[in-house]
XYZ file of C-alpha atoms in Angstrom:
722
model
C 0.000 0.000 0.000
C 2.735 2.434 0.985
C 4.729 1.487 -2.076
C 1.996 2.904 -4.298
C 2.816 6.464 -3.119
C 5.679 8.207 -4.821
C 8.212 9.917 -2.576
C 9.396 12.526 -2.106
C 6.482 14.928 -2.512
C 7.574 17.888 -4.659
C 6.210 21.401 -5.028
C 6.877 23.472 -8.120
C 7.070 27.243 -7.659
C 7.172 29.700 -10.529
C 8.890 32.995 -9.756
C 8.569 36.036 -11.977
C 12.110 37.345 -11.668
C 11.200 40.735 -13.151
C 8.342 41.181 -10.687
C 10.572 40.127 -7.799
C 13.299 42.524 -8.927
C 11.059 45.599 -9.166
C 9.534 44.703 -5.793
C 12.959 44.584 -4.146
C 13.969 47.855 -5.799
C 10.712 49.415 -4.630
C 11.461 48.351 -1.069
C 14.999 49.707 -1.353
C 14.017 53.139 -2.693
C 11.195 53.609 -0.167
C 12.655 52.016 2.985
C 16.265 53.180 2.710
C 17.036 55.484 5.643
C 13.399 56.277 6.512
C 14.397 57.153 10.072
C 16.127 60.228 8.601
C 15.479 62.990 9.359
C 14.682 62.349 12.997
C 12.437 65.379 12.981
C 8.833 66.263 12.138
C 8.420 66.448 8.340
C 5.599 68.626 6.942
C 2.180 66.970 7.522
C 3.607 64.599 10.132
C 2.826 67.506 12.450
C -0.860 67.025 11.537
C -1.163 63.236 11.500
C 1.070 62.847 14.540
C -1.487 64.589 16.747
C -4.090 61.955 15.881
C -1.610 59.119 16.408
C -0.880 60.435 19.907
C -4.602 60.644 20.650
C -5.025 57.037 19.503
C -2.232 55.956 21.811
C -4.017 57.679 24.698
C -7.461 56.523 23.475
C -8.733 60.109 23.457
C -11.651 61.018 21.190
C -11.096 63.400 18.260
C -12.786 64.489 15.040
C -10.851 64.897 11.804
C -13.163 66.632 9.362
C -10.757 65.912 6.470
C -11.515 62.203 6.247
C -12.488 58.821 7.749
C -10.484 57.184 10.544
C -9.008 54.103 8.856
C -5.873 55.877 7.622
C -5.183 57.264 11.083
C -5.677 53.785 12.555
C -3.084 52.358 10.135
C -0.551 54.992 11.196
C -1.450 54.355 14.842
C -0.841 50.629 14.287
C 2.756 51.401 13.346
C 3.097 53.564 16.441
C 1.605 50.828 18.624
C 3.939 48.161 17.233
C 6.864 50.489 17.912
C 5.813 50.983 21.539
C 4.937 54.678 21.201
C 3.211 56.065 24.301
C 1.764 59.134 22.560
C 3.844 61.591 24.559
C 5.184 64.093 22.050
C 4.157 67.662 21.315
C 3.329 67.975 17.614
C 3.529 71.745 17.408
C 5.943 72.601 14.595
C 7.577 71.216 11.468
C 11.252 70.442 12.030
C 10.925 69.693 15.753
C 13.377 66.982 16.789
C 11.762 63.712 17.851
C 12.384 62.696 21.445
C 13.828 59.281 22.289
C 10.402 57.795 23.046
C 9.199 58.311 19.439
C 9.807 55.190 17.265
C 10.451 57.041 14.002
C 11.056 53.905 11.917
C 7.810 52.291 13.107
C 5.802 55.441 12.428
C 7.039 55.615 8.840
C 7.382 51.961 7.850
C 3.739 51.239 6.882
C 3.486 54.178 4.412
C 6.910 53.162 3.045
C 5.848 49.538 2.550
C 2.633 50.683 0.897
C 4.556 52.917 -1.480
C 7.007 50.124 -2.278
C 4.207 47.672 -3.100
C 2.676 50.150 -5.552
C 5.588 49.363 -7.885
C 4.774 45.635 -8.399
C 1.063 46.495 -8.446
C 1.761 48.724 -11.461
C 3.451 45.736 -13.109
C 0.498 43.448 -12.351
C -2.013 46.026 -13.577
C -0.364 46.095 -16.985
C -0.395 42.300 -17.048
C -4.112 42.201 -16.237
C -4.770 44.663 -19.066
C -3.190 42.105 -21.396
C 0.196 43.736 -22.040
C 3.557 42.014 -22.253
C 6.089 41.653 -19.458
C 8.242 44.293 -21.156
C 5.413 46.840 -21.064
C 4.669 45.908 -17.447
C 8.356 46.321 -16.587
C 8.390 49.787 -18.147
C 5.334 50.805 -16.094
C 6.872 49.584 -12.842
C 10.202 51.316 -13.601
C 8.446 54.645 -14.156
C 6.662 54.261 -10.804
C 9.889 53.109 -9.181
C 11.823 56.223 -10.266
C 9.076 58.784 -9.579
C 10.576 61.093 -6.943
C 7.281 62.554 -5.721
C 5.870 59.085 -4.976
C 9.075 58.171 -3.134
C 8.988 61.295 -0.960
C 5.338 60.826 -0.063
C 6.013 57.182 0.861
C 8.906 57.809 3.238
C 7.068 59.721 5.936
C 4.045 59.344 8.191
C 1.593 60.411 5.479
C -1.435 58.759 3.882
C -1.130 59.172 0.100
C 1.032 56.070 -0.458
C -1.416 53.950 1.552
C -4.311 55.390 -0.458
C -2.626 54.682 -3.815
C -1.755 51.128 -2.710
C -5.405 50.311 -1.979
C -6.564 51.984 -5.212
C -4.203 49.901 -7.354
C -5.002 46.744 -5.376
C -8.742 47.258 -5.923
C -8.349 47.693 -9.697
C -5.862 44.814 -10.125
C -8.065 42.465 -8.097
C -11.175 43.322 -10.088
C -9.420 42.895 -13.436
C -8.067 39.536 -12.279
C -11.592 38.504 -11.285
C -12.898 39.461 -14.730
C -10.220 37.391 -16.502
C -10.562 34.304 -14.300
C -12.516 31.304 -15.681
C -16.150 31.027 -14.618
C -15.530 27.696 -12.919
C -12.618 29.000 -10.841
C -13.263 29.359 -7.111
C -10.280 31.699 -6.690
C -12.007 34.388 -8.778
C -14.412 35.053 -5.885
C -11.442 35.756 -3.649
C -10.228 38.390 -6.112
C -13.694 39.939 -6.265
C -13.940 40.114 -2.472
C -10.407 41.537 -2.274
C -11.413 44.267 -4.718
C -14.332 45.253 -2.465
C -12.151 45.171 0.641
C -9.455 47.317 -1.003
C -12.068 49.813 -2.240
C -13.473 50.198 1.250
C -9.980 50.591 2.694
C -9.171 53.304 0.129
C -12.293 55.278 1.048
C -11.529 54.663 4.720
C -8.081 56.210 4.296
C -9.251 59.323 2.438
C -12.498 60.315 0.803
C -10.464 60.786 -2.391
C -10.641 56.992 -2.661
C -14.299 57.410 -3.582
C -13.283 58.691 -7.042
C -11.558 55.464 -8.086
C -14.274 53.416 -6.383
C -16.850 55.053 -8.662
C -14.625 54.255 -11.655
C -14.488 50.642 -10.493
C -18.275 50.532 -10.224
C -18.386 51.841 -13.802
C -16.124 48.998 -14.947
C -18.307 46.551 -13.039
C -21.446 47.947 -14.688
C -19.949 47.429 -18.157
C -18.863 43.921 -17.198
C -22.354 43.050 -15.921
C -23.923 44.451 -19.089
C -21.691 42.189 -21.185
C -22.611 39.201 -19.011
C -26.297 39.854 -19.571
C -25.744 39.900 -23.343
C -23.586 36.734 -23.367
C -25.937 34.012 -24.659
C -23.371 31.304 -23.927
C -24.087 31.761 -20.211
C -27.321 30.507 -18.694
C -29.379 32.915 -16.598
C -28.464 31.229 -13.291
C -24.749 31.922 -13.884
C -25.485 35.544 -14.832
C -27.629 36.128 -11.727
C -24.978 34.501 -9.544
C -22.271 36.829 -10.866
C -24.435 39.947 -10.633
C -25.401 39.173 -7.032
C -21.793 38.371 -6.140
C -20.567 41.673 -7.555
C -23.317 43.573 -5.727
C -22.366 41.929 -2.438
C -18.609 42.335 -2.945
C -18.513 45.857 -4.404
C -21.382 47.549 -2.563
C -22.495 45.645 0.526
C -19.018 44.579 1.676
C -17.480 48.101 1.416
C -20.410 49.580 3.354
C -20.069 46.971 6.104
C -16.299 47.489 6.323
C -16.760 51.264 6.433
C -19.008 50.806 9.483
C -16.432 48.443 11.004
C -13.760 51.150 10.683
C -15.915 53.572 12.648
C -16.853 50.912 15.195
C -13.167 50.257 15.874
C -12.479 53.998 15.951
C -15.194 54.699 18.515
C -14.304 51.616 20.569
C -10.668 52.662 20.845
C -11.322 56.352 21.523
C -13.574 56.279 24.568
C -11.945 59.047 26.617
C -13.105 62.648 26.462
C -10.908 64.783 24.239
C -10.283 68.227 22.709
C -13.071 67.932 20.098
C -15.900 66.978 22.452
C -17.763 70.254 22.090
C -18.310 69.605 18.388
C -20.570 66.712 19.384
C -23.998 66.600 20.991
C -24.432 66.423 24.740
C -25.550 62.794 24.454
C -22.413 61.882 22.496
C -20.182 63.700 24.980
C -21.849 61.951 27.887
C -21.012 58.583 26.294
C -17.276 59.323 26.654
C -15.304 58.835 29.835
C -14.333 62.079 31.544
C -15.272 65.572 30.340
C -19.029 66.075 30.205
C -19.616 62.515 31.386
C -17.819 63.416 34.619
C -19.956 66.529 35.010
C -23.285 64.907 34.139
C -22.751 61.610 35.932
C -25.644 61.041 38.311
C -27.951 63.680 36.808
C -31.752 63.260 36.884
C -33.060 61.763 33.657
C -36.427 63.558 33.487
C -36.805 67.325 33.585
C -39.350 68.442 36.198
C -40.833 71.717 37.379
C -38.161 73.252 39.599
C -35.302 71.654 37.643
C -32.165 73.728 37.216
C -30.813 73.208 33.676
C -28.356 74.446 31.095
C -29.706 74.529 27.528
C -27.232 73.775 24.739
C -27.946 74.598 21.124
C -28.086 71.429 19.003
C -26.330 73.368 16.241
C -22.551 73.630 16.532
C -22.364 76.509 14.077
C -20.547 78.764 14.343
C -19.516 77.244 17.703
C -21.224 75.129 20.390
C -22.956 77.417 22.892
C -25.434 77.567 25.775
C -28.463 79.797 26.406
C -27.142 82.611 28.587
C -28.069 85.882 30.247
C -26.221 88.412 32.377
C -26.710 91.719 34.158
C -26.445 93.889 31.065
C -29.295 95.374 29.043
C -29.751 95.941 25.339
C -28.734 99.538 24.463
C -31.664 101.971 24.217
C -30.658 102.673 20.618
C -28.438 100.718 18.267
C -25.807 102.275 16.017
C -28.219 102.304 13.069
C -30.754 104.321 15.061
C -33.223 101.511 15.792
C -34.556 101.293 19.296
C -34.639 98.281 21.619
C -36.689 97.240 24.655
C -33.702 97.977 26.918
C -34.465 94.621 28.569
C -31.805 92.270 29.960
C -29.702 90.630 27.245
C -30.140 86.957 26.324
C -27.345 85.406 24.278
C -25.731 82.086 23.453
C -22.378 81.781 25.208
C -19.699 79.342 23.941
C -18.269 78.601 27.392
C -19.577 76.934 30.513
C -20.645 79.598 32.982
C -22.907 79.939 36.015
C -25.031 82.397 34.008
C -26.016 79.514 31.699
C -28.335 78.059 34.358
C -32.109 78.352 34.050
C -34.949 77.136 36.262
C -37.989 75.370 34.768
C -41.052 76.955 36.386
C -44.729 75.999 36.288
C -46.731 79.166 35.340
C -49.515 78.026 37.704
C -47.247 77.859 40.737
C -44.711 80.061 42.482
C -42.494 77.132 43.532
C -38.920 77.103 42.239
C -38.012 73.743 43.764
C -38.759 70.191 42.708
C -41.667 68.626 44.529
C -41.732 65.122 45.924
C -42.475 63.193 43.825
C -41.173 65.339 40.944
C -43.753 66.711 38.483
C -42.206 65.816 35.131
C -42.440 68.180 32.112
C -43.946 66.550 28.994
C -44.221 67.366 25.310
C -46.764 70.156 24.812
C -46.502 71.555 28.367
C -46.268 75.313 28.840
C -43.404 76.505 31.046
C -41.546 79.586 32.150
C -37.757 79.802 32.108
C -36.288 81.777 35.004
C -32.679 82.876 34.779
C -30.993 81.399 37.826
C -28.576 84.189 38.756
C -30.768 87.237 37.988
C -34.256 85.772 38.681
C -35.737 87.198 35.480
C -37.980 85.340 33.039
C -37.088 84.491 29.436
C -39.233 86.721 27.256
C -39.796 87.683 23.641
C -42.060 90.309 22.071
C -42.724 92.310 18.948
C -39.446 94.226 19.091
C -36.820 93.749 16.380
C -33.774 91.696 17.330
C -30.516 93.679 17.395
C -28.705 91.950 14.502
C -31.680 90.233 12.824
C -34.349 92.956 12.510
C -36.844 90.630 10.789
C -36.931 88.461 13.917
C -38.035 89.179 17.472
C -35.762 90.261 20.278
C -35.305 87.734 23.108
C -34.670 89.134 26.570
C -35.081 88.573 30.265
C -38.063 90.712 31.263
C -37.599 93.816 33.416
C -40.709 95.716 34.459
C -39.924 99.323 33.558
C -43.565 100.277 34.209
C -44.124 101.082 30.530
C -46.610 99.720 28.011
C -44.568 96.554 27.385
C -46.350 93.571 28.979
C -44.565 90.440 30.077
C -44.740 87.604 27.522
C -42.826 84.735 29.107
C -44.765 81.558 28.361
C -43.081 78.863 26.247
C -44.433 75.584 24.896
C -42.162 72.529 24.960
C -42.002 70.659 21.619
C -39.953 67.448 21.835
C -38.974 66.772 18.233
C -37.537 63.267 18.688
C -40.465 62.076 20.804
C -41.879 58.578 20.525
C -45.306 59.499 21.913
C -47.474 62.597 22.324
C -46.883 62.626 26.098
C -43.136 62.030 25.931
C -41.304 63.305 29.012
C -38.523 65.865 28.615
C -35.265 63.951 29.139
C -31.842 65.260 30.043
C -29.380 65.176 27.119
C -31.552 62.837 25.032
C -34.528 65.080 24.126
C -34.212 67.553 21.261
C -36.534 70.396 22.221
C -38.000 73.345 20.359
C -39.275 76.162 22.600
C -42.262 77.917 21.007
C -43.428 81.272 22.367
C -47.101 81.008 23.327
C -48.099 84.625 22.528
C -46.384 85.046 19.144
C -45.581 81.441 18.007
C -41.946 82.496 17.558
C -39.322 79.793 18.056
C -36.326 80.369 20.322
C -33.435 80.217 17.862
C -29.707 80.814 17.576
C -29.083 83.257 14.720
C -25.326 82.593 14.709
C -24.499 86.315 14.418
C -22.077 87.837 16.923
C -23.298 90.826 18.916
C -21.202 94.023 19.053
C -19.055 95.015 22.016
C -22.103 95.959 24.078
C -23.115 92.274 23.846
C -19.565 91.103 24.665
C -19.279 89.489 21.194
C -21.580 86.681 22.307
C -23.990 85.050 19.838
C -27.434 86.483 19.155
C -30.579 84.580 20.190
C -33.837 85.499 18.442
C -37.520 84.648 18.254
C -38.127 83.367 14.713
C -41.762 83.709 13.589
C -41.128 82.152 10.146
C -39.359 79.058 11.480
C -39.986 76.094 9.171
C -38.793 72.518 8.901
C -35.944 70.853 10.750
C -33.430 73.514 11.778
C -30.823 72.657 14.388
C -30.437 76.342 15.243
C -33.940 76.229 16.744
C -33.356 73.070 18.774
C -32.009 72.756 22.311
C -31.186 70.001 24.740
C -30.716 69.965 28.489
C -27.051 69.256 29.126
C -26.479 69.817 32.851
C -29.384 69.203 35.190
C -30.153 69.135 38.885
C -33.308 69.119 40.963
C -33.559 72.498 42.672
C -33.903 72.380 46.476
C -33.273 76.003 47.559
C -36.125 78.440 48.157
C -34.043 81.593 48.719
C -32.103 83.382 45.985
C -28.790 83.423 47.875
C -29.034 79.708 48.593
C -30.026 79.086 44.995
C -26.931 80.932 43.713
C -24.724 78.695 45.874
C -26.594 75.661 44.575
C -26.096 76.717 40.953
C -22.340 76.914 41.535
C -22.161 73.371 42.968
C -21.831 70.087 41.008
C -24.754 67.769 40.290
C -25.157 64.369 41.873
C -28.255 62.273 40.961
C -28.805 59.182 38.787
C -28.904 59.046 34.942
C -27.929 56.665 32.164
C -27.732 57.801 28.528
C -25.719 55.303 26.495
C -25.950 55.966 22.770
C -26.045 53.071 20.319
C -23.161 52.653 17.873
C -25.357 53.610 14.905
C -26.451 56.839 16.633
C -22.841 57.742 17.417
C -21.686 56.803 13.903
C -24.362 58.904 12.206
C -23.612 61.917 14.380
C -19.846 61.637 13.900
C -20.224 61.135 10.138
C -22.512 64.159 9.903
C -20.056 66.296 11.882
C -17.179 65.200 9.630
C -19.124 66.102 6.506
C -20.752 69.309 7.761
C -18.101 70.936 9.933
C -15.946 73.016 7.653
C -12.385 73.596 8.759
C -11.147 77.156 8.735
C -9.586 77.666 5.332
C -6.466 79.778 5.228
C -4.043 80.463 2.438
C -0.983 78.261 2.884
C 2.434 79.148 1.548
C 2.558 75.897 -0.436
C -1.090 75.634 -1.445
C -1.671 75.440 -5.181
C -4.346 75.113 -7.842
C -4.983 71.997 -9.976
C -3.813 73.879 -13.082
C -0.306 74.113 -11.593
C -0.051 70.395 -10.927
C 0.035 69.105 -14.513
C 3.230 70.959 -15.403
C 4.603 70.812 -11.838
C 4.786 74.584 -11.503
C 4.694 74.184 -7.749
C 6.532 72.229 -5.068
C 6.350 71.778 -1.299
C 9.323 72.180 1.042
C 8.930 69.303 3.515
C 12.002 69.748 5.681
C 15.139 71.892 6.041
C 18.197 70.823 8.009
C 18.606 73.030 11.108
C 22.243 73.926 10.351
C 22.885 73.442 6.618
C 21.142 73.446 3.242
C 20.138 69.767 3.183
C 16.401 69.696 2.496
C 13.489 67.555 1.346
C 10.934 68.681 -1.247
C 7.874 67.181 -2.843
C 9.133 67.493 -6.411
C 8.400 64.955 -9.124
C 10.580 63.459 -11.821
C 10.237 66.158 -14.456
C 10.910 63.750 -17.345
C 8.256 61.298 -16.147
C 5.651 64.049 -15.708
C 6.393 65.303 -19.240
C 6.105 61.797 -20.708
C 2.829 61.260 -18.833
C 1.338 64.473 -20.210
C 2.425 63.611 -23.750
C 1.051 60.074 -23.405
C -2.329 61.382 -22.220
C -2.555 63.814 -25.143
C -1.495 61.168 -27.693
C -3.934 58.623 -26.283
C -6.857 61.073 -26.489
C -5.983 61.951 -30.098
C -5.612 58.304 -31.108
C -8.826 57.319 -29.362
C -10.830 60.078 -31.072
C -9.278 59.312 -34.458
C -10.050 55.591 -34.184
C -13.530 56.312 -32.905
C -14.368 58.590 -35.827
C -12.914 56.182 -38.381
C -14.761 53.235 -36.858
C -17.925 55.273 -37.254
C -17.071 55.322 -40.967
C -16.646 51.511 -40.838
C -12.861 51.810 -41.131
C -10.951 49.525 -38.771
C -7.291 50.504 -38.537
C -6.448 47.974 -35.819
C -7.776 44.504 -34.943
C -10.879 44.339 -32.770
C -8.925 42.742 -29.909
C -6.387 45.594 -29.936
C -9.199 48.165 -29.954
C -10.868 46.472 -26.965
C -7.541 46.394 -25.123
C -6.913 50.067 -25.878
C -10.400 51.043 -24.645
C -10.010 49.072 -21.426
C -6.536 50.478 -20.768
C -7.855 53.980 -21.400
C -10.811 53.443 -19.087
C -8.468 52.358 -16.284
C -5.460 54.651 -16.821
C -6.880 57.769 -18.498
C -10.128 57.304 -16.567
C -8.191 56.888 -13.329
C -6.350 60.136 -14.036
C -9.572 62.001 -14.865
C -11.624 60.891 -11.851
C -8.760 61.626 -9.457
C -7.906 65.015 -10.961
C -10.897 66.842 -12.443
C -13.039 66.892 -9.236
C -10.483 69.191 -7.588
C -11.549 72.022 -9.886
C -14.903 72.055 -8.080
C -13.458 72.021 -4.555
C -13.075 75.092 -2.359
C -10.685 73.487 0.142
C -6.996 74.331 0.387
C -5.193 72.116 -2.128
C -1.615 70.879 -2.324
C 0.526 69.137 -4.905
C 0.224 65.776 -3.127
C -3.491 65.710 -3.934
C -2.418 65.050 -7.548
C -0.431 61.882 -6.793
C -3.261 59.322 -7.226
C -4.121 60.860 -10.616
C -0.432 60.984 -11.535
C -0.019 57.280 -10.762
C -2.713 56.292 -13.268
C -1.360 58.793 -15.804
C 2.142 57.292 -15.562
C 0.698 53.850 -16.291
C -0.663 55.241 -19.548
C 2.878 55.930 -20.848
C 3.830 52.293 -21.673
C 0.320 51.702 -23.039
C 0.776 54.473 -25.618
C 4.385 53.494 -26.394
C 3.385 49.874 -27.018
C 0.488 50.927 -29.229
C 2.667 53.237 -31.334
C 5.311 50.526 -31.663
C 2.864 47.763 -32.634
C 0.187 49.557 -34.666
C 1.464 52.936 -35.889
C 5.016 52.123 -36.964
C 5.084 49.637 -39.825
C 8.678 48.990 -40.877
C 11.303 47.228 -38.710
C 13.669 50.190 -39.067
C 11.064 52.563 -37.660
C 10.474 50.249 -34.745
C 14.190 49.919 -34.037
C 14.561 53.715 -34.099
C 11.540 54.080 -31.853
C 13.041 51.540 -29.452
C 16.148 53.689 -29.266
C 14.047 56.757 -28.465
C 12.224 54.860 -25.707
C 15.537 53.683 -24.256
C 16.845 57.264 -24.305
C 13.690 58.471 -22.571
C 14.049 55.842 -19.828
C 17.689 56.844 -19.404
C 16.549 60.450 -19.023
C 14.055 59.312 -16.364
C 16.872 57.580 -14.458
C 19.124 60.624 -14.787
C 16.383 62.978 -13.573
C 15.684 60.680 -10.614
C 19.347 60.706 -9.634
C 19.657 64.461 -10.100
C 16.630 65.292 -7.942
C 17.386 62.624 -5.311
C 19.095 65.108 -2.922
C 15.637 66.713 -2.562
C 14.050 63.262 -2.263
C 16.177 61.820 0.538
C 17.645 64.976 2.108
C 21.002 63.375 2.940
C 23.184 65.706 0.865
C 24.389 69.072 2.148
C 24.254 71.377 -0.857
C 25.837 74.703 -1.687
C 23.830 77.668 -2.950
C 25.159 77.021 -6.484
C 23.983 73.409 -6.372
C 20.565 74.520 -5.155
C 20.347 77.046 -7.986
C 21.160 74.314 -10.522
C 18.352 72.136 -9.149
C 15.824 74.923 -9.386
C 14.572 73.934 -12.817
C 11.561 76.245 -12.606
C 11.385 79.807 -11.342
C 8.147 78.989 -9.560
C 9.839 76.361 -7.354
C 10.467 77.521 -3.798
C 13.937 76.226 -2.918
C 15.127 77.094 0.597
C 18.526 78.669 1.231
C 19.821 78.923 4.789
C 21.641 82.173 5.468
C 24.644 81.779 7.734
């Protein structure tokens, strides 16, 4: 029996030596000396702050993108044993001994290195020869801007890696035989990589949409393929829907679940979030509100926070200062006590919920809970004056009503201080008013005006606090007209002096307000999409028009004592070849398209199909990652162009191969063209070597050497004056 088995068991392994070689060279060019400089390089000052917060598990909001990219960088920090203790306050700051520089930079470097073999594989999946694939990988290998962006704690190399992986995996799925089980792995990997790309930066959405376009065309062809039975077609359509739509959505939620699970401590961005969200974090508001009463009752002492965080989070506030008798424009006011929205916690933010039918300002036993639809009065805790609005124009919003705390000046201006409680997120018509959880609209009984934050700052007489108005034309769902009780205690003091002491003391009763993951995810996602960072002109910001011809650069680092420096500058020869290739491809595509319309076929059908697919991936990849920036109002930098550049570079060997195989006819022309291509690649290598002092920053250069490397007048090359 044993003699029937042949020994030894052998395994045959095929190794693509070219692919292995470009992979090793990619690792060498990206990983060589990444611990230099041991100082903060450009946007490391930005991403490093988030890495430190991850290490300390402190909550933050980055409005520029999803959390997955930050988590990848934090993984490197965690593996290196980083404790998060470093002050990321300036570019060029020397790293302390506790910062594992190599670990912080190794994941972006590995990602950038793996983009080189992925470029090779992408050409293979498009049906091109190993020589064409080698040319594509060499151009990516020697692209200085991609090298620079890979060598530091930045996200673009990680983004580009996932973009290329998603496209390569999907193309491999499309080419695999229908009876192959491995093809489903490639399809799933494409969906995973797409989700990861979007999770790193929202820019990944551009290529994801391109991939969905390719999938749509592929599905359309499947439907028209009569050699496949309907069961096979349905199976493939459902599989692609699950892998390219459902799976990315699920993974996107997983990224946020991990993000929120890790960051459970209160942090510097808490005030951007709702009171309920803040209370779900350890420390901060949770420490203040721990043990608060859940249900608001008559006699409750509360602070009312605007649901809107624009322009800043703030609380309903009053103080011992009146509106001026006349404003600067000559309009008159009621001269009543000012009511504002104040962006800081203050004892003057406290209000007492009073029953209009009773004089009691304390909570009874048992408490009489306030419900949706109840009419209340709001008494300012420190000045004992009622919240009021009337038919007097607001100071900064004259079409709305002024809101004040009523003072009886014994004039014909009656008190109008009754407010109806509308709980907008109620589940029943007699919903009780809950601390933190209830979103409340306060409607003035006499005029039907809604208590609303206008968002306008008052002049100096209003201490630059935010204006609060009574809006009589309030319609729909407006967060500026919604409030929630943030801090809450049951009032026990009958006398004003005792009450003032009580208002200054912490709260101590029982409450539980745990938000579900979905509620926290939706709020965080909305904040990320709606909160607009303050845009300021940056020295190295640029417009998309400047990127194509590399009229701009970014100085990443300057040695503290000599002229060694690192710049984001690309390989000028490669960028020129990429631009020429894009122009030639567009001209060829239009020419072929017009001639095919005339029933003239200059190239075989298979070559035309290959050219169209390569154009859809490479030229399409450039277009979807570049053109959207013309519509954006955010501050833009040269590194935003790198994903588009990567796809554009891959178009160069596509065009060269097409010219060689289908345009040039005679052997002599092809030999001459081969010589030109070889000269161009030599020029790429020479340009890479020439610019490498700016890429790696190891070389101390003289002012003359710097001047020689300034190939464009628009480049900002730094010169240290001794």
